[in-house]
Short mmCIF file of C-alpha atoms in Angstrom, two decimals:
data_model
loop_
_atom_site.label_atom_id
_atom_site.label_comp_id
_atom_site.label_asym_id
_atom_site.label_seq_id
_atom_site.Cartn_x
_atom_site.Cartn_y
_atom_site.Cartn_z
CA UNK A 1 -11.17 14.11 16.26
CA UNK A 2 -11.83 17.84 16.82
CA UNK A 3 -12.93 20.50 14.36
CA UNK A 4 -9.29 21.34 13.56
CA UNK A 5 -8.77 17.76 12.39
CA UNK A 6 -11.46 18.21 9.75
CA UNK A 7 -10.04 21.65 8.92
CA UNK A 8 -6.69 19.97 8.22
CA UNK A 9 -8.33 17.33 6.03
CA UNK A 10 -10.26 20.04 4.17
CA UNK A 11 -7.09 22.07 3.58
CA UNK A 12 -5.18 19.06 2.27
CA UNK A 13 -7.99 18.03 -0.10
CA UNK A 14 -8.59 21.60 -1.27
CA UNK A 15 -4.89 22.11 -2.02
CA UNK A 16 -4.80 18.84 -3.95
CA UNK A 17 -7.88 19.75 -6.00
CA UNK A 18 -6.55 23.24 -6.70
CA UNK A 19 -3.12 22.00 -7.80
CA UNK A 20 -4.65 19.24 -9.91
CA UNK A 21 -6.94 21.76 -11.61
CA UNK A 22 -4.04 24.13 -12.30
CA UNK A 23 -1.96 21.28 -13.70
CA UNK A 24 -4.88 20.25 -15.91
CA UNK A 25 -5.39 23.79 -17.23
CA UNK A 26 -1.68 24.05 -17.91
CA UNK A 27 -1.61 20.68 -19.67
CA UNK A 28 -4.40 21.78 -22.03
CA UNK A 29 -1.96 24.32 -23.50
CA UNK A 30 0.78 21.79 -24.26
CA UNK A 31 -0.40 21.38 -27.85
CA UNK A 32 -0.74 25.11 -28.52
CA UNK A 33 1.31 26.48 -31.41
CA UNK A 34 4.61 28.14 -30.59
CA UNK A 35 4.01 31.80 -29.68
CA UNK A 36 4.97 34.48 -32.19
CA UNK A 37 8.58 35.49 -31.70
CA UNK A 38 9.58 32.08 -30.34
CA UNK A 39 9.37 30.05 -33.53
CA UNK A 40 13.16 29.83 -33.64
CA UNK A 41 13.38 28.15 -30.21
CA UNK A 42 12.26 24.69 -31.40
CA UNK A 43 12.02 23.04 -34.78
CA UNK A 44 9.05 20.72 -35.32
CA UNK A 45 10.76 17.61 -33.98
CA UNK A 46 12.19 19.39 -30.94
CA UNK A 47 8.81 20.91 -30.15
CA UNK A 48 7.18 17.48 -30.23
CA UNK A 49 9.87 16.28 -27.83
CA UNK A 50 9.19 19.27 -25.57
CA UNK A 51 5.47 18.48 -25.58
CA UNK A 52 6.12 14.82 -24.81
CA UNK A 53 8.38 15.77 -21.90
CA UNK A 54 5.77 18.07 -20.38
CA UNK A 55 2.97 15.52 -20.84
CA UNK A 56 5.06 12.79 -19.23
CA UNK A 57 5.84 14.96 -16.23
CA UNK A 58 2.21 16.01 -15.96
CA UNK A 59 0.95 12.42 -15.80
CA UNK A 60 3.69 11.45 -13.37
CA UNK A 61 2.91 14.49 -11.21
CA UNK A 62 -0.76 13.49 -10.95
CA UNK A 63 0.27 10.00 -9.77
CA UNK A 64 2.76 11.28 -7.18
CA UNK A 65 0.46 14.00 -5.79
CA UNK A 66 -2.46 11.56 -5.52
CA UNK A 67 -0.28 9.02 -3.75
CA UNK A 68 1.01 11.71 -1.38
CA UNK A 69 -2.53 12.83 -0.50
CA UNK A 70 -3.73 9.27 0.13
CA UNK A 71 -0.67 8.56 2.28
CA UNK A 72 -1.13 11.72 4.35
CA UNK A 73 -4.85 11.21 4.84
CA UNK A 74 -4.25 7.57 5.76
CA UNK A 75 -1.67 8.65 8.32
CA UNK A 76 -4.20 11.07 9.82
CA UNK A 77 -7.25 8.80 9.83
CA UNK A 78 -5.47 5.64 10.99
CA UNK A 79 -3.44 7.20 13.79
CA UNK A 80 -0.02 7.31 12.16
CA UNK A 81 1.11 10.36 14.10
CA UNK A 82 -0.15 8.84 17.34
CA UNK A 83 1.78 5.64 16.65
CA UNK A 84 5.04 7.53 16.03
CA UNK A 85 4.42 9.75 19.07
CA UNK A 86 3.88 6.77 21.35
CA UNK A 87 6.94 5.06 19.89
CA UNK A 88 9.25 7.97 20.74
CA UNK A 89 7.64 8.42 24.18
CA UNK A 90 8.60 4.83 24.88
CA UNK A 91 12.22 5.72 24.15
CA UNK A 92 12.61 9.06 25.96
CA UNK A 93 10.67 11.65 27.92
CA UNK A 94 12.98 14.54 27.03
CA UNK A 95 10.95 16.99 24.88
CA UNK A 96 13.87 17.83 22.61
CA UNK A 97 14.86 14.21 21.99
CA UNK A 98 11.21 13.26 21.48
CA UNK A 99 10.84 15.97 18.83
CA UNK A 100 14.05 14.96 17.06
CA UNK A 101 13.03 11.30 16.96
CA UNK A 102 9.46 12.16 15.97
CA UNK A 103 10.46 14.30 13.00
CA UNK A 104 13.35 12.01 12.11
CA UNK A 105 11.11 8.95 11.83
CA UNK A 106 8.46 10.82 9.83
CA UNK A 107 10.95 12.46 7.49
CA UNK A 108 13.04 9.37 6.78
CA UNK A 109 9.94 7.20 6.49
CA UNK A 110 8.36 9.60 4.01
CA UNK A 111 11.62 9.92 2.08
CA UNK A 112 11.99 6.15 1.81
CA UNK A 113 8.39 5.75 0.63
CA UNK A 114 8.85 8.48 -1.99
CA UNK A 115 12.28 7.16 -3.05
CA UNK A 116 10.93 5.00 -5.91
CA UNK A 117 9.16 8.05 -7.37
CA UNK A 118 12.31 10.15 -7.14
CA UNK A 119 14.37 7.35 -8.67
CA UNK A 120 11.88 6.89 -11.52
CA UNK A 121 11.85 10.62 -12.24
CA UNK A 122 15.64 10.74 -12.44
CA UNK A 123 16.53 7.46 -14.12
CA UNK A 124 13.48 6.95 -16.34
CA UNK A 125 11.92 10.30 -17.26
CA UNK A 126 15.01 12.51 -17.16
CA UNK A 127 17.05 9.70 -18.73
CA UNK A 128 14.53 9.20 -21.54
CA UNK A 129 14.68 12.86 -22.55
CA UNK A 130 18.45 13.12 -22.33
CA UNK A 131 18.83 15.19 -19.16
CA UNK A 132 20.13 12.74 -16.59
CA UNK A 133 23.86 12.40 -16.00
CA UNK A 134 23.58 11.10 -12.42
CA UNK A 135 24.90 7.65 -11.60
CA UNK A 136 23.13 5.30 -9.21
CA UNK A 137 25.94 5.76 -6.70
CA UNK A 138 25.82 9.54 -6.87
CA UNK A 139 22.03 9.51 -6.51
CA UNK A 140 22.14 7.59 -3.23
CA UNK A 141 25.22 9.43 -1.93
CA UNK A 142 23.37 12.73 -2.48
CA UNK A 143 20.42 11.32 -0.57
CA UNK A 144 22.61 10.32 2.41
CA UNK A 145 24.38 13.68 2.41
CA UNK A 146 21.02 15.43 2.39
CA UNK A 147 19.87 13.41 5.38
CA UNK A 148 23.10 14.20 7.25
CA UNK A 149 22.82 17.94 6.59
CA UNK A 150 19.17 17.97 7.62
CA UNK A 151 19.95 16.04 10.81
CA UNK A 152 22.76 18.40 11.79
CA UNK A 153 21.33 21.73 10.69
CA UNK A 154 17.61 21.04 10.99
CA UNK A 155 18.00 19.04 14.17
CA UNK A 156 20.17 21.73 15.71
CA UNK A 157 17.72 24.52 14.87
CA UNK A 158 14.74 22.52 16.12
CA UNK A 159 16.55 21.74 19.38
CA UNK A 160 17.29 25.43 19.95
CA UNK A 161 13.70 26.46 19.20
CA UNK A 162 12.26 23.92 21.67
CA UNK A 163 14.84 24.97 24.27
CA UNK A 164 13.76 28.60 23.80
CA UNK A 165 10.14 27.47 24.17
CA UNK A 166 10.92 25.77 27.48
CA UNK A 167 12.96 28.72 28.72
CA UNK A 168 11.02 31.75 27.47
CA UNK A 169 7.48 30.41 27.17
CA UNK A 170 5.26 32.34 24.76
CA UNK A 171 8.10 34.75 24.00
CA UNK A 172 10.18 31.95 22.51
CA UNK A 173 9.37 33.21 19.02
CA UNK A 174 11.58 36.28 19.48
CA UNK A 175 14.64 34.19 20.30
CA UNK A 176 13.79 31.67 17.60
CA UNK A 177 13.43 34.49 15.09
CA UNK A 178 16.80 35.91 16.11
CA UNK A 179 18.68 32.62 15.76
CA UNK A 180 16.97 31.79 12.44
CA UNK A 181 17.78 35.27 11.12
CA UNK A 182 21.45 34.94 12.09
CA UNK A 183 21.59 31.48 10.51
CA UNK A 184 19.91 32.75 7.31
CA UNK A 185 22.39 35.61 6.99
CA UNK A 186 25.27 33.23 7.63
CA UNK A 187 24.07 30.80 4.97
CA UNK A 188 23.56 33.60 2.45
CA UNK A 189 27.20 34.56 2.97
CA UNK A 190 28.83 31.16 3.14
CA UNK A 191 26.48 28.64 1.46
CA UNK A 192 28.70 28.40 -1.59
CA UNK A 193 31.76 27.81 0.57
CA UNK A 194 30.26 25.35 3.06
CA UNK A 195 27.38 23.43 1.47
CA UNK A 196 27.95 23.43 -2.29
CA UNK A 197 31.39 21.71 -2.03
CA UNK A 198 29.69 18.76 -0.35
CA UNK A 199 27.87 18.04 -3.61
CA UNK A 200 29.79 19.73 -6.39
CA UNK A 201 33.29 20.77 -7.36
CA UNK A 202 33.80 24.50 -7.82
CA UNK A 203 36.80 25.89 -9.66
CA UNK A 204 37.74 29.51 -10.44
CA UNK A 205 36.97 30.51 -14.01
CA UNK A 206 40.14 30.15 -16.06
CA UNK A 207 41.92 33.11 -17.60
CA UNK A 208 40.77 33.70 -21.15
CA UNK A 209 38.47 35.74 -23.34
CA UNK A 210 35.32 34.85 -21.36
CA UNK A 211 36.80 35.96 -18.05
CA UNK A 212 38.19 39.11 -19.68
CA UNK A 213 34.76 40.01 -21.08
CA UNK A 214 33.11 39.40 -17.70
CA UNK A 215 35.70 41.51 -15.88
CA UNK A 216 35.40 44.30 -18.46
CA UNK A 217 31.61 44.38 -18.06
CA UNK A 218 31.94 44.43 -14.26
CA UNK A 219 34.41 47.33 -14.53
CA UNK A 220 32.09 49.26 -16.88
CA UNK A 221 29.17 49.09 -14.43
CA UNK A 222 31.29 49.65 -11.31
CA UNK A 223 30.72 46.19 -9.92
CA UNK A 224 33.57 44.67 -7.93
CA UNK A 225 33.72 41.02 -8.87
CA UNK A 226 36.64 38.85 -7.85
CA UNK A 227 34.92 35.51 -7.33
CA UNK A 228 33.80 33.82 -10.55
CA UNK A 229 33.43 30.06 -10.24
CA UNK A 230 32.47 27.19 -12.51
CA UNK A 231 30.48 24.32 -11.00
CA UNK A 232 30.38 20.79 -12.40
CA UNK A 233 26.62 20.61 -12.85
CA UNK A 234 27.07 18.30 -15.81
CA UNK A 235 27.74 15.33 -13.54
CA UNK A 236 24.04 15.33 -12.64
CA UNK A 237 22.15 16.95 -15.49
CA UNK A 238 22.52 18.58 -18.89
CA UNK A 239 20.38 21.52 -17.75
CA UNK A 240 22.24 24.82 -17.41
CA UNK A 241 22.12 27.53 -14.78
CA UNK A 242 23.96 30.44 -13.21
CA UNK A 243 23.42 32.11 -9.87
CA UNK A 244 24.62 34.94 -7.69
CA UNK A 245 25.21 34.41 -3.98
CA UNK A 246 26.47 36.32 -0.97
CA UNK A 247 27.07 40.04 -0.65
CA UNK A 248 29.88 42.36 0.31
CA UNK A 249 33.27 40.68 0.09
CA UNK A 250 31.62 37.26 -0.05
CA UNK A 251 29.62 37.88 -3.23
CA UNK A 252 30.32 35.46 -6.03
CA UNK A 253 28.97 34.38 -9.38
CA UNK A 254 28.70 30.68 -10.13
CA UNK A 255 28.38 29.44 -13.71
CA UNK A 256 27.38 25.85 -14.48
CA UNK A 257 29.78 24.15 -16.86
CA UNK A 258 26.74 23.26 -18.97
CA UNK A 259 25.98 26.98 -19.33
CA UNK A 260 29.50 27.63 -20.62
CA UNK A 261 29.18 24.73 -23.06
CA UNK A 262 25.74 25.74 -24.35
CA UNK A 263 26.12 29.52 -24.77
CA UNK A 264 28.38 31.89 -26.67
CA UNK A 265 30.60 34.16 -24.60
CA UNK A 266 28.48 37.27 -25.27
CA UNK A 267 25.41 35.35 -24.15
CA UNK A 268 27.12 34.28 -20.93
CA UNK A 269 28.08 37.88 -20.19
CA UNK A 270 24.46 38.90 -20.84
CA UNK A 271 23.25 36.26 -18.35
CA UNK A 272 25.82 37.57 -15.88
CA UNK A 273 24.63 41.14 -16.52
CA UNK A 274 21.13 39.98 -15.54
CA UNK A 275 22.50 38.52 -12.29
CA UNK A 276 24.45 41.74 -11.57
CA UNK A 277 21.19 43.59 -12.16
CA UNK A 278 19.63 41.71 -9.25
CA UNK A 279 22.49 42.86 -7.04
CA UNK A 280 22.50 46.46 -8.28
CA UNK A 281 18.73 46.74 -7.81
CA UNK A 282 19.05 45.38 -4.23
CA UNK A 283 16.78 42.42 -5.03
CA UNK A 284 18.89 40.12 -2.86
CA UNK A 285 18.45 42.43 0.14
CA UNK A 286 14.71 42.87 -0.51
CA UNK A 287 14.16 39.12 -0.74
CA UNK A 288 16.22 38.52 2.39
CA UNK A 289 14.36 41.14 4.42
CA UNK A 290 10.97 39.89 3.19
CA UNK A 291 11.90 36.31 4.06
CA UNK A 292 13.02 37.27 7.55
CA UNK A 293 9.88 39.34 8.17
CA UNK A 294 7.65 36.48 7.02
CA UNK A 295 9.56 34.12 9.30
CA UNK A 296 9.01 36.47 12.25
CA UNK A 297 5.28 36.76 11.56
CA UNK A 298 4.94 32.99 11.20
CA UNK A 299 6.79 32.32 14.47
CA UNK A 300 4.66 34.93 16.27
CA UNK A 301 1.44 33.31 15.06
CA UNK A 302 2.86 29.91 16.05
CA UNK A 303 3.45 31.23 19.59
CA UNK A 304 -0.28 32.05 19.84
CA UNK A 305 -1.34 28.49 19.03
CA UNK A 306 1.44 26.14 20.11
CA UNK A 307 0.14 25.91 23.70
CA UNK A 308 -3.40 25.09 22.56
CA UNK A 309 -3.77 21.30 22.97
CA UNK A 310 -6.45 21.26 20.24
CA UNK A 311 -3.74 21.99 17.65
CA UNK A 312 -1.88 18.84 18.75
CA UNK A 313 -5.06 16.78 18.92
CA UNK A 314 -5.82 17.88 15.35
CA UNK A 315 -3.26 15.40 13.96
CA UNK A 316 -4.66 12.56 16.07
CA UNK A 317 -2.20 12.38 18.98
CA UNK A 318 -3.42 11.83 22.53
CA UNK A 319 -0.66 13.79 24.29
CA UNK A 320 -0.20 17.49 23.40
CA UNK A 321 3.38 18.48 22.62
CA UNK A 322 5.40 21.11 20.80
CA UNK A 323 6.31 18.75 17.97
CA UNK A 324 2.71 17.63 17.39
CA UNK A 325 1.46 21.23 17.51
CA UNK A 326 4.16 22.22 15.03
CA UNK A 327 2.82 19.77 12.42
CA UNK A 328 -0.80 20.74 13.06
CA UNK A 329 0.04 24.42 12.85
CA UNK A 330 2.09 23.92 9.70
CA UNK A 331 -0.87 22.45 7.83
CA UNK A 332 -3.41 24.92 9.25
CA UNK A 333 -1.13 27.84 8.37
CA UNK A 334 -0.48 26.62 4.81
CA UNK A 335 -3.31 28.69 3.21
CA UNK A 336 -1.62 31.84 4.55
CA UNK A 337 1.70 30.53 3.24
CA UNK A 338 0.08 30.12 -0.17
CA UNK A 339 -1.00 33.76 -0.14
CA UNK A 340 2.41 35.05 0.92
CA UNK A 341 3.93 32.76 -1.72
CA UNK A 342 1.76 34.40 -4.39
CA UNK A 343 2.98 37.83 -3.27
CA UNK A 344 6.61 36.72 -3.31
CA UNK A 345 6.22 35.18 -6.78
CA UNK A 346 4.68 38.41 -8.07
CA UNK A 347 7.55 40.38 -6.60
CA UNK A 348 10.07 37.92 -8.06
CA UNK A 349 8.59 38.24 -11.57
CA UNK A 350 8.80 42.01 -11.25
CA UNK A 351 12.45 41.73 -10.20
CA UNK A 352 13.21 39.53 -13.21
CA UNK A 353 11.93 42.22 -15.56
CA UNK A 354 14.07 44.80 -13.76
CA UNK A 355 17.18 42.61 -13.99
CA UNK A 356 16.49 41.99 -17.69
CA UNK A 357 16.19 45.74 -18.24
CA UNK A 358 19.46 46.31 -16.41
CA UNK A 359 21.22 43.83 -18.68
CA UNK A 360 19.61 45.43 -21.74
CA UNK A 361 20.71 48.94 -20.82
CA UNK A 362 24.21 48.13 -19.54
CA UNK A 363 25.17 45.40 -22.01
CA UNK A 364 22.77 44.37 -24.79
CA UNK A 365 19.32 42.88 -25.26
CA UNK A 366 20.01 40.55 -28.19
CA UNK A 367 22.54 38.20 -26.51
CA UNK A 368 20.26 37.91 -23.48
CA UNK A 369 17.32 37.06 -25.75
CA UNK A 370 19.27 34.38 -27.61
CA UNK A 371 20.60 32.96 -24.33
CA UNK A 372 17.08 32.71 -22.88
CA UNK A 373 15.90 30.94 -26.01
CA UNK A 374 18.78 28.46 -25.91
CA UNK A 375 18.27 27.73 -22.23
CA UNK A 376 14.55 27.19 -22.80
CA UNK A 377 15.27 24.87 -25.71
CA UNK A 378 17.86 22.84 -23.81
CA UNK A 379 15.55 22.35 -20.82
CA UNK A 380 12.45 21.67 -22.98
CA UNK A 381 10.63 24.37 -21.06
CA UNK A 382 6.97 25.21 -21.51
CA UNK A 383 6.51 28.06 -24.00
CA UNK A 384 2.71 28.19 -23.58
CA UNK A 385 1.89 28.07 -19.84
CA UNK A 386 -1.64 28.81 -18.65
CA UNK A 387 -1.91 32.31 -17.08
CA UNK A 388 -3.41 30.90 -13.87
CA UNK A 389 -0.50 28.47 -13.51
CA UNK A 390 1.96 31.30 -14.08
CA UNK A 391 0.18 33.42 -11.45
CA UNK A 392 0.28 30.64 -8.87
CA UNK A 393 3.70 29.08 -9.49
CA UNK A 394 6.07 31.06 -11.69
CA UNK A 395 8.85 33.03 -10.00
CA UNK A 396 10.05 34.08 -13.49
CA UNK A 397 7.86 35.53 -16.26
CA UNK A 398 7.16 33.24 -19.23
CA UNK A 399 9.77 33.41 -21.98
CA UNK A 400 7.45 35.21 -24.43
CA UNK A 401 6.82 38.04 -21.96
CA UNK A 402 10.50 38.40 -21.09
CA UNK A 403 11.43 38.69 -24.75
CA UNK A 404 8.60 41.16 -25.38
CA UNK A 405 9.97 43.26 -22.53
CA UNK A 406 13.55 43.03 -23.85
CA UNK A 407 12.52 44.06 -27.36
CA UNK A 408 10.57 47.03 -26.02
CA UNK A 409 12.45 50.27 -26.71
CA UNK A 410 11.83 51.62 -23.20
#
């Protein structure tokens, strides 16, 4: 056990303590009165239900995070990574196959261990509060599909990265960055066409007053929009959503059927105006460029440490390897990831205000305000989050701040 081993343990414990403290601070606000301006979101009974939902998830989150920490520390202290490493070395000596088996065993093993928690969250907590629409069969089919996609896509990318490492040595990060960037761009363009259909049915929005209003708004703001789809999100949950994907000819708007059921047509157009605002303000491009730059920096730093056997030894293995170093580096690098995550969340919250302002100035503020209130009510969202929790975790501003911004005359 070298000094990096204890650094990893320290990082894991510190992250657990920090997250537990943030969750505790946030939970202390669950009984706060509804903020001024949001009193029409919940009535008294609905607000009690919202508080109960948040408290239940808080307690369950403490249990799952504690279990995860104990499991990870046990794996480190009792040689779990060494056992898996020796197991795969007994099967093959090919570095790529060893890495695929190593990560496959760890991922599937972890997923199976955490399966009861995931099942309880879906079929007990979400069911109790009226959100779950997933069947047992669909739950497990989704799990198998997720494994298959990860094996094909994740396994393929990992194989290429290790091959680059063997071929280009310390310069492998450049080639890895290039292939990851190309893949990221490809997925941004075609995710809705290739991946979403594996899980959900997408159908073009039918002709009618809603589509006419959306098309009229798009025409008014000079936004070419031909692809408007409805996704059957209701087969898994009652929670509503809408998102924008792709760019150029491949851009499309996807509306959850639950969103269409829950909101009035003017409110749906207002939500769409917000999404168009992200596109018009180039937020999609900014986020994409920032993500790719962060990936490049991370891969470069990885190239400086991956050949250091101490990074592999830090997770308790006796034979240094790329796959062992990748896990050690991932944990050691996580504090930097937390910092970059804070920056990205801050930027995201700023973008949300800008998109809200775009919708306010090009369509109207009131239908966006009422839609945000309805969506918050239907998801039993937290109206009184602790500022520190918002700073650390929120990619969107709290509802009260968004409404204050929308009601501002500027």
